[in-house]
Short mmCIF file of C-alpha atoms in Angstrom, two decimals:
data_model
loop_
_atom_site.label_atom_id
_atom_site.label_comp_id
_atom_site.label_asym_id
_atom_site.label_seq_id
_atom_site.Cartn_x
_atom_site.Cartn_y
_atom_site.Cartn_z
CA UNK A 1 37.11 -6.31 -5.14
CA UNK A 2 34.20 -8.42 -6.37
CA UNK A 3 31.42 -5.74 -5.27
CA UNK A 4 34.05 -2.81 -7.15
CA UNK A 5 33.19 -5.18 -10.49
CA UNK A 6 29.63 -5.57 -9.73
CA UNK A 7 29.08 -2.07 -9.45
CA UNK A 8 31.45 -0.88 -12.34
CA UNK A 9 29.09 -3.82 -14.48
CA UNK A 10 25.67 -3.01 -13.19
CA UNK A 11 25.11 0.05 -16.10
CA UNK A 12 26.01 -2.13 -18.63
CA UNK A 13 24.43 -5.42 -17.83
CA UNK A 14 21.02 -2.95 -17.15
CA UNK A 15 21.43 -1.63 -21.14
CA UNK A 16 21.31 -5.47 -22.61
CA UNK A 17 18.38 -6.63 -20.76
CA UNK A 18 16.69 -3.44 -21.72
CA UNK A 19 18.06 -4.16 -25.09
CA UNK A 20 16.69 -7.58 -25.00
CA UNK A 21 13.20 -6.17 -24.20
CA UNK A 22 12.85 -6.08 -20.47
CA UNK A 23 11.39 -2.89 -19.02
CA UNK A 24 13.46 -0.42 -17.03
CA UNK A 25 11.84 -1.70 -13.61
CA UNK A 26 11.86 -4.97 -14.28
CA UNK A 27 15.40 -5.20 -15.59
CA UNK A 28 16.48 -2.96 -12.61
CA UNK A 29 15.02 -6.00 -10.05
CA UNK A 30 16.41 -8.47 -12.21
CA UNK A 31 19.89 -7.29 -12.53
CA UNK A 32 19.39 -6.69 -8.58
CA UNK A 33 18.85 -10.26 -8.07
CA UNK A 34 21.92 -10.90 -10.30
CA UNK A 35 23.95 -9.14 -8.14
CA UNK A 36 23.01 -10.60 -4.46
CA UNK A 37 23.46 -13.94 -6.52
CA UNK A 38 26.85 -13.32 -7.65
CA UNK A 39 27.78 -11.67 -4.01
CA UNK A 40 26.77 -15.18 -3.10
CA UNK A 41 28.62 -17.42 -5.26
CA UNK A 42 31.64 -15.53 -6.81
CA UNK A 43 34.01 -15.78 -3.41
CA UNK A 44 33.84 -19.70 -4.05
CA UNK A 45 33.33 -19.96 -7.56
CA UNK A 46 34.59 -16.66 -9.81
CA UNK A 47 33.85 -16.64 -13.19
CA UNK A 48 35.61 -16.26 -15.99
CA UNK A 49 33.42 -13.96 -18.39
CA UNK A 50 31.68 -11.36 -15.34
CA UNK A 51 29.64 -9.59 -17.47
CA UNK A 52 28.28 -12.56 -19.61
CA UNK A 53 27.73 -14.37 -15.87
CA UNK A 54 25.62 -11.34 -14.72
CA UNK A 55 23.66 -10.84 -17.97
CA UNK A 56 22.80 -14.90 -18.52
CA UNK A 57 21.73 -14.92 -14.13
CA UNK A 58 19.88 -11.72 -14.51
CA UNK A 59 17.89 -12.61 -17.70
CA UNK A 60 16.71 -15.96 -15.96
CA UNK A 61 16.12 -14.06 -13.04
CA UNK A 62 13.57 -11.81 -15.47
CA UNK A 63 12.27 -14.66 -16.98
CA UNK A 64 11.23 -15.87 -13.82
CA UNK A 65 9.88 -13.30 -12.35
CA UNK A 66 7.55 -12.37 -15.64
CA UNK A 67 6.17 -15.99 -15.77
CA UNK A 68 5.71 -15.71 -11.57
CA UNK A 69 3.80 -12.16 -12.39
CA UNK A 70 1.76 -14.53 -15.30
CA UNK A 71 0.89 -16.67 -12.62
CA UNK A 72 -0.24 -14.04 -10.19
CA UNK A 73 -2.22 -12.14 -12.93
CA UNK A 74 -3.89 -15.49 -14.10
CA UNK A 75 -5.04 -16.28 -10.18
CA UNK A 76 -6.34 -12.21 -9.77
CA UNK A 77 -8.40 -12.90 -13.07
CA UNK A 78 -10.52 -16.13 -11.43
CA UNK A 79 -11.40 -13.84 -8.86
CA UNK A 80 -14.56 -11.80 -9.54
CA UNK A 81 -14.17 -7.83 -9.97
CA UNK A 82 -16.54 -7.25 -6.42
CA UNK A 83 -15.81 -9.98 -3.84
CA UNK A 84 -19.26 -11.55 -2.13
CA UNK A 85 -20.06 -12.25 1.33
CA UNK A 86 -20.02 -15.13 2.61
CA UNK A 87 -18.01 -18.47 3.83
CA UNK A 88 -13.93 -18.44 2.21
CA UNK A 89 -13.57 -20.78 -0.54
CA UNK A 90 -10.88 -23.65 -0.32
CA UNK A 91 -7.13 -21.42 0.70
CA UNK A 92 -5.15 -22.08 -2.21
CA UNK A 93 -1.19 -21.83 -2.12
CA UNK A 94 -1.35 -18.09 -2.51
CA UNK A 95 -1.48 -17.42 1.31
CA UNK A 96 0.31 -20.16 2.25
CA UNK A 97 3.18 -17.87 0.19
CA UNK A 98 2.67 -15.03 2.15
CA UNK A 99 3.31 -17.01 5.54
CA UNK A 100 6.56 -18.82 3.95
CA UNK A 101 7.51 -15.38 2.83
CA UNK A 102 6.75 -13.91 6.23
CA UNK A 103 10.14 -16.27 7.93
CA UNK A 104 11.43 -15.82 11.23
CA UNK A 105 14.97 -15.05 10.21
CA UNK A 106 13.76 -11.69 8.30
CA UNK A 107 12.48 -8.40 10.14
CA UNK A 108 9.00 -7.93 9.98
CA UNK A 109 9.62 -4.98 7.70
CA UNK A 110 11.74 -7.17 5.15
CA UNK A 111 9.61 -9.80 5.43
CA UNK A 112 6.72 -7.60 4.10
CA UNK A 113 8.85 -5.87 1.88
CA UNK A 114 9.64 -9.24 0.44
CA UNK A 115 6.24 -10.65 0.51
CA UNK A 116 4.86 -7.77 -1.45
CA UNK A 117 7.63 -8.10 -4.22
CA UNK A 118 7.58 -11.74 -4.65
CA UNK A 119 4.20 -12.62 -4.49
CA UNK A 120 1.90 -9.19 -4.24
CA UNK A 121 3.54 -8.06 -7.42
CA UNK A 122 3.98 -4.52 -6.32
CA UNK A 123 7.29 -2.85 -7.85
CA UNK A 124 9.93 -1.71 -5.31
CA UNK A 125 8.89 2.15 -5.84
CA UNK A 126 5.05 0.87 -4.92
CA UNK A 127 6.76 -0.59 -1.79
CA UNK A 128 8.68 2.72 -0.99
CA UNK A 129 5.58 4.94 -1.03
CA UNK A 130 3.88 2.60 1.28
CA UNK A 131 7.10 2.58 4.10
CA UNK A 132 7.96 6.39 3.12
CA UNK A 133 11.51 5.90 2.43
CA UNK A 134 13.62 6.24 -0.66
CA UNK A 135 13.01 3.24 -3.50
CA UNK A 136 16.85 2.88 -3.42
CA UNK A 137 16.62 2.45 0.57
CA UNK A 138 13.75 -0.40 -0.20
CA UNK A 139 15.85 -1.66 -2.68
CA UNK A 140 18.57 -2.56 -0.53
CA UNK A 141 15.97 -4.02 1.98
CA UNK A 142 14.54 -6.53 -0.32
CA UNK A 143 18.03 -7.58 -1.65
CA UNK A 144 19.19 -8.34 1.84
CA UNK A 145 15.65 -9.92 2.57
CA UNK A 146 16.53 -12.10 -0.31
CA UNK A 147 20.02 -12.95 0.65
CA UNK A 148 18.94 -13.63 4.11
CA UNK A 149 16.50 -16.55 3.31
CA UNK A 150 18.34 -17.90 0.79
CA UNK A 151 19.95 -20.40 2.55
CA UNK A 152 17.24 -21.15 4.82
CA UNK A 153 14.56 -23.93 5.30
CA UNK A 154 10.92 -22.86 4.50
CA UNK A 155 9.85 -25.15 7.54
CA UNK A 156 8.48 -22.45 10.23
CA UNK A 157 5.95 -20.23 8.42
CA UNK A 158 6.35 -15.98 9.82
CA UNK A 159 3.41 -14.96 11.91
CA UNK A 160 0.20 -13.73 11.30
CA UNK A 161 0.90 -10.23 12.41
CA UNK A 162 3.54 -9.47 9.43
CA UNK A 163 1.17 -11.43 6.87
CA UNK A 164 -2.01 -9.12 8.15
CA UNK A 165 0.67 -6.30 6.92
CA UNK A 166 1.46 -7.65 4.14
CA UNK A 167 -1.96 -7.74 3.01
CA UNK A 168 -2.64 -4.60 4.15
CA UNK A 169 -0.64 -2.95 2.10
CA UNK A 170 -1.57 -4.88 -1.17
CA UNK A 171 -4.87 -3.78 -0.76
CA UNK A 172 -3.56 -0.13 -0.21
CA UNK A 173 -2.26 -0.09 -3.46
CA UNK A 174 -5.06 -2.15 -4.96
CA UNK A 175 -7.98 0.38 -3.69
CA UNK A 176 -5.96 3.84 -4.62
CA UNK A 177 -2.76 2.50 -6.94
CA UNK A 178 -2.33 1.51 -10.35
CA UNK A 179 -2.51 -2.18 -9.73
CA UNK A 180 -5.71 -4.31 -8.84
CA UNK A 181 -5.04 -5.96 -5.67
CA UNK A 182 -8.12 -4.91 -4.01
CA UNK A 183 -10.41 -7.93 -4.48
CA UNK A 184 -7.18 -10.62 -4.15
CA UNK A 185 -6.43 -8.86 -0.72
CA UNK A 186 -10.13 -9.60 0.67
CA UNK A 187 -10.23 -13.02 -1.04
CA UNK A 188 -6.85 -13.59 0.22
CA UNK A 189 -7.81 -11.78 4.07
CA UNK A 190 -11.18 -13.84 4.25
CA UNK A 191 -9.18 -17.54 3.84
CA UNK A 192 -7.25 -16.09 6.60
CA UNK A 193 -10.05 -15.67 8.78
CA UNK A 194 -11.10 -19.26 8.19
CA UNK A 195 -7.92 -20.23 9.49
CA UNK A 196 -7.04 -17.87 12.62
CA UNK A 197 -9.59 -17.06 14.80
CA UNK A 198 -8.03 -13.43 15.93
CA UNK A 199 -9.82 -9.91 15.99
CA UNK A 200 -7.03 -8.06 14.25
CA UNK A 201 -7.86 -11.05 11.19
CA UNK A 202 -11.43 -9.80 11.28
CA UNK A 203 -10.84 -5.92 11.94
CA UNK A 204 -8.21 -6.03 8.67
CA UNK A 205 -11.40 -8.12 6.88
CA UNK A 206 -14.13 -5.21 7.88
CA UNK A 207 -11.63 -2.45 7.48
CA UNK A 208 -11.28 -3.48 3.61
CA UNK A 209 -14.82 -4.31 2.99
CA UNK A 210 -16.04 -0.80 4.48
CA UNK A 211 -13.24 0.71 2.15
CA UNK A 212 -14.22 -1.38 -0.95
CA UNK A 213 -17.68 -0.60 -0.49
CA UNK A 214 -17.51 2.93 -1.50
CA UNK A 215 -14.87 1.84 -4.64
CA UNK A 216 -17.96 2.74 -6.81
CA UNK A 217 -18.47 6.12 -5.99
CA UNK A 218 -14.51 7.22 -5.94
CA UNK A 219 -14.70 8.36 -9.29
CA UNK A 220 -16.53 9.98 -11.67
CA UNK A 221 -17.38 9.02 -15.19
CA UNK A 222 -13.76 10.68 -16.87
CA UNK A 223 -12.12 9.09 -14.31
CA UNK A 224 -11.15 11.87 -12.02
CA UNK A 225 -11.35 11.09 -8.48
CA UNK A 226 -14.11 12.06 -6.29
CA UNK A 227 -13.51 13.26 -2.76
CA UNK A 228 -15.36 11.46 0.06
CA UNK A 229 -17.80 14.72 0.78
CA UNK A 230 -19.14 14.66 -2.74
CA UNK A 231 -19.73 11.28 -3.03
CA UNK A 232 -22.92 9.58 -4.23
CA UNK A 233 -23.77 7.56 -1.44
CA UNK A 234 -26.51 5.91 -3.21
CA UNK A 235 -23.49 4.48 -5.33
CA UNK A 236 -22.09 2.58 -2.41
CA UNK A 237 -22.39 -0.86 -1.56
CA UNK A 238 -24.95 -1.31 1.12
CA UNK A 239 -24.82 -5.23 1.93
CA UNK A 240 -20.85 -4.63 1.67
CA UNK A 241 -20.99 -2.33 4.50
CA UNK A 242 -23.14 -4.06 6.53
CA UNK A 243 -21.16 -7.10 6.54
CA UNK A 244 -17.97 -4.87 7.61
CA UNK A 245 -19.77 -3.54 10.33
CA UNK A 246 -21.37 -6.67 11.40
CA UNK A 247 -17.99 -8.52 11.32
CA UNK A 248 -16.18 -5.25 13.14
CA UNK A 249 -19.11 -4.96 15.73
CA UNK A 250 -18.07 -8.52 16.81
CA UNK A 251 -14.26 -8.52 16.58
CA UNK A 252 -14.37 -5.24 18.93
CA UNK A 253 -16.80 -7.23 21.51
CA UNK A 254 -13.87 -9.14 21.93
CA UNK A 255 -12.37 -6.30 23.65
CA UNK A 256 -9.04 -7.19 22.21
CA UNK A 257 -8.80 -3.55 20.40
CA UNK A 258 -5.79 -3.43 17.52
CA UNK A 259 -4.67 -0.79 14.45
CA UNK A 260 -7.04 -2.45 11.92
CA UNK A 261 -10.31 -2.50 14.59
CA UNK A 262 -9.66 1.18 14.68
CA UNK A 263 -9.31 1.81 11.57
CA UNK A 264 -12.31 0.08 10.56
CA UNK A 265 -14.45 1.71 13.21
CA UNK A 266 -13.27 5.01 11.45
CA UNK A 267 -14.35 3.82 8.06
CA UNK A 268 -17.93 2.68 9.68
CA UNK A 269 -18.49 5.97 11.22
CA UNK A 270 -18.08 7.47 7.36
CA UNK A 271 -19.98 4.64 5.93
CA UNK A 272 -23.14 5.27 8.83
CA UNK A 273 -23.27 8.91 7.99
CA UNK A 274 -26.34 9.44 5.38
CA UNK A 275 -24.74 12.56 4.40
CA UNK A 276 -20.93 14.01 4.65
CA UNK A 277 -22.67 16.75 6.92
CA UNK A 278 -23.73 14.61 8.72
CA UNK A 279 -20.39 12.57 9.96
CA UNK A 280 -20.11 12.10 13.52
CA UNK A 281 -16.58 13.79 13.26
CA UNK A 282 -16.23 14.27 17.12
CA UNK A 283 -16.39 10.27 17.71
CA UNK A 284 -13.69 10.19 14.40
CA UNK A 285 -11.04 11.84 16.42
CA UNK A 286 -11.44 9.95 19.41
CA UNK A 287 -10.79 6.27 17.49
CA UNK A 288 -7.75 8.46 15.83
CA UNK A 289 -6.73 9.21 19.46
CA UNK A 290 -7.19 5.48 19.95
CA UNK A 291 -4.72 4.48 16.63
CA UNK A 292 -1.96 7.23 17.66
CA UNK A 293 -1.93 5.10 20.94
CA UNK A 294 -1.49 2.21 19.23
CA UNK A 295 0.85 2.88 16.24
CA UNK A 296 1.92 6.69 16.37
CA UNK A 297 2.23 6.64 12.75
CA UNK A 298 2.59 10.06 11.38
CA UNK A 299 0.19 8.87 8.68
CA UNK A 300 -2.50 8.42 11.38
CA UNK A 301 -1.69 11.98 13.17
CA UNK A 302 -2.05 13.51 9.18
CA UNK A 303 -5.15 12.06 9.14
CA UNK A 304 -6.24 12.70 12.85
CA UNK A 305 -5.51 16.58 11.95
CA UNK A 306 -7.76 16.41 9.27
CA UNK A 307 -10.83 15.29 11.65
CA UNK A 308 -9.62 17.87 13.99
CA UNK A 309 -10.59 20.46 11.37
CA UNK A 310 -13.90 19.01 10.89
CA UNK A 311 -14.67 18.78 13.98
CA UNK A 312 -13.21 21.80 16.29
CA UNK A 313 -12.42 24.19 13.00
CA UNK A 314 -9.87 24.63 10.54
CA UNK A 315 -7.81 26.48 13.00
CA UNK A 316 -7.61 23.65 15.44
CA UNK A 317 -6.48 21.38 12.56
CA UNK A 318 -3.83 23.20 11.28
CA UNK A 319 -2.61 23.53 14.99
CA UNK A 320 -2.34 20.30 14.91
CA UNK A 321 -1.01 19.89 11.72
CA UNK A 322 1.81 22.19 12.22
CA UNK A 323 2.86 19.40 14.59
CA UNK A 324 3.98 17.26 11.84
CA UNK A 325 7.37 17.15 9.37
CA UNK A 326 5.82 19.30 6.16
CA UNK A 327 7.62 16.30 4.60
CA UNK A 328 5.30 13.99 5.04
CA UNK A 329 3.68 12.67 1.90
CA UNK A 330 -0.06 14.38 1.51
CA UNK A 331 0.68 17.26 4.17
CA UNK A 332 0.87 20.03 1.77
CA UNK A 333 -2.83 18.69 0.54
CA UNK A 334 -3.85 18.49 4.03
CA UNK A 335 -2.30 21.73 4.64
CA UNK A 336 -4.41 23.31 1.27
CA UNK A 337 -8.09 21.74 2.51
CA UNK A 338 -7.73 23.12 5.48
CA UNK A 339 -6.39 26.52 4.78
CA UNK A 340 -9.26 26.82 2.40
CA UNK A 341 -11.63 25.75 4.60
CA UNK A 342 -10.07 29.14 6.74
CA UNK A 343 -10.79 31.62 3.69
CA UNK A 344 -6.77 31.68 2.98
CA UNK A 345 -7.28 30.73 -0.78
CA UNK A 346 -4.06 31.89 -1.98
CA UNK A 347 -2.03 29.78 0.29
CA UNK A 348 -4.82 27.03 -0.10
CA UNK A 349 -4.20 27.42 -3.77
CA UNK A 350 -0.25 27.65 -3.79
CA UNK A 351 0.04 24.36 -1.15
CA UNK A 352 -2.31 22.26 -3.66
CA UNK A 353 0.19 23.03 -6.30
CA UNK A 354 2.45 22.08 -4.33
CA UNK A 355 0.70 18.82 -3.34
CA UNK A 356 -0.28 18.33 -7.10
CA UNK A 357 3.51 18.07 -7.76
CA UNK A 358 4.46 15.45 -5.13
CA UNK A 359 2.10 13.38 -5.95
CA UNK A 360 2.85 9.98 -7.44
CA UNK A 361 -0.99 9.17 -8.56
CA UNK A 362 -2.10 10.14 -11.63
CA UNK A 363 -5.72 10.68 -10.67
CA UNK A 364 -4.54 12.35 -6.79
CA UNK A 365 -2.55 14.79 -8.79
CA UNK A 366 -5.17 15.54 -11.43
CA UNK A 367 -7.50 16.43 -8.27
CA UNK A 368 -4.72 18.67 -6.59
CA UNK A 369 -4.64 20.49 -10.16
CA UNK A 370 -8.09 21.14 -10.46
CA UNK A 371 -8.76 22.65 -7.26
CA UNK A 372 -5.90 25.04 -7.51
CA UNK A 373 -6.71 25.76 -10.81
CA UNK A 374 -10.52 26.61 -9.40
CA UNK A 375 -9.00 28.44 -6.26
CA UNK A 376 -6.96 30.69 -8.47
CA UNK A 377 -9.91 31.05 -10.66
CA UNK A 378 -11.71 32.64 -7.77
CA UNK A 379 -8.87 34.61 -7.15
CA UNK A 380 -9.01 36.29 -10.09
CA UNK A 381 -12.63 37.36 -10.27
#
């Protein structure tokens, strides 16, 4: 009966936080939190006003959660806007969060989904996009994540494995998102290092340097983004690279080879080439051979198809494309690149419409629009 209320309440308790000035997100998470509470305490303790009890839990819950984002905002702003090389600084409590967050009773994939929401900042539809499910679906995750450790004792910190995820993924959505993570993630993944002497630790460290190197050059001055071809090289960060590669050339002597070594051997491969004609695709698709093995992520085998293109032909890369769900976020854009690079511009042009309509970034979908709208221009001459 309870849960029949909390649902039938939800709509309404949602409007007065709006009301009260709470935005639509926020209020949504708030109310959220409300709700686990009340699934919590109402069997022992019902109360007698259910609505007021839900709007006075959720607004603290709000209130919290702004001044917690405060917090977080005022530790990303001591951090300098380009990270330097060199020994960590002193950890402070920030990833000593992440590992509290990161608690053996949860699921790897709650804990991170809980992690990122708590202390990363990222909104549940940011988390979504990253795990490619529906935001209600994460939504649910991170509500039970919640109710799980609720009654549990912060005493044996999660493992380093879920934490190297969780940081992952911040800096995902730091380096191509709306929020900047990028620089907290390294600053953040460096302390780690200090402190755990594994070669995943420093493949995730060189992986995000490699990628942050090149941050420069990823767009140009009206903001649109630039792909990696038509990049200015002389725009990237030189000593940034060469201490990913230097700290990647010794984490893989370890011959201990994980998802982030791989990855980060990709990016140094693109980082080594002087010129995007120059990219020793061939070697590309065999470390993407070496991450399917690992992970087979369907994200990994999107990008894997893409090399295949490069390297063997656009033929060979849409053969392997057509091996994955069209679903899959970024395929139709996949699908358009390399159907162009084939001479088929009015499918190339149709699928980056296409693409330019699923996607969630403002400056991916600008990108997708211009290059149909200069495929189609072709098309008409």
């Amino acid at each position: 009966m309870n849960e029949v209320l909390l649902r039938s309440l939800t709509p309404s308790v949602l409007s007065v936080l709006v009301r009260r000035g709470a935005d639509f997100a926020a209020a949504e998470d708030a109310v959220q939190d409300a709700l686990v509470e009340a699934l919590r305490v109402w069997p022992a303790d019902p109360p007698r006003d259910a609505k007021g009890w839900l709007v006075t839990v959720a607004w603290r819950k709000f209130l919290d959660a702004t001044r917690a984002d405060a917090a977080r905002r005022r530790r990303e702003d001591r951090v300098e806007e380009e990270p330097v090389p060199g020994p960590a600084p002193a950890v402070d409590d920030t990833l000593q969060l992440y590992f509290l967050c990161a608690h053996p009773s949860l699921t790897p994939s709650s804990a991170v989904a809980l992690t990122l929401r708590a202390v990363g900042g990222l909104t549940t539809r940011q988390i979504a996009e990253a795990y490619l499910v529906p935001e209600a679906t994460m939504a649910q995750r991170i509500s039970r994540a919640k109710r799980t450790v609720s009654g549990v004792r912060f005493d044996r910190p999660g493992d380093v494995t879920t934490v190297l995820r969780v940081l992952y993924l911040v800096f995902n959505e730091g380096y191509s998102g709306d929020v900047d993570l990028a620089a907290e993630a390294i600053r953040l993944t460096r302390q780690l290092r200090a402190r755990v002497d594994h070669p995943e630790v420093a493949g995730l460290l060189a992986l995000m340097l490699l990628h942050h190197a090149r941050r420069g050059a990823r767009t140009a001055p009206d903001g649109s983004l630039v792909p990696l071809a038509e990049q200015d090289r002389n725009r990237w960060d030189t000593k940034m690279i060469a201490e990913g590669v230097a700290i990647l050339q010794a984490a893989l002597a370890r011959d201990r080879l994980g998802p982030y070594q791989a990855q980060a051997a990709i990016a140094a491969l693109h980082a080594d080439a002087p010129a995007a004609e120059e990219t020793d695709w061939v070697q590309i698709v065999e470390w993407y051979d070496e991450l399917t093995a690992l992970t087979d992520s369907p994200v990994v085998r999107l990008n894997r198809a893409v090399a295949v293109g490069e390297a063997d032909g656009p033929r060979a890369g849409l053969a392997a494309l057509a091996e994955l769900d069209a679903a899959l976020p970024r395929h139709a854009a996949v699908a358009a690149y390399l159907h162009e690079r084939d001479g088929d511009l009015a499918t190339a042009a149709r699928l980056y419409a296409e693409a330019a309509h699923k996607a969630s970034n403002l400056a991916e979908r600008d990108h997708l629009t211009r290059q149909a709208a200069r495929l189609n221009a072709r098309l008409r001459l």
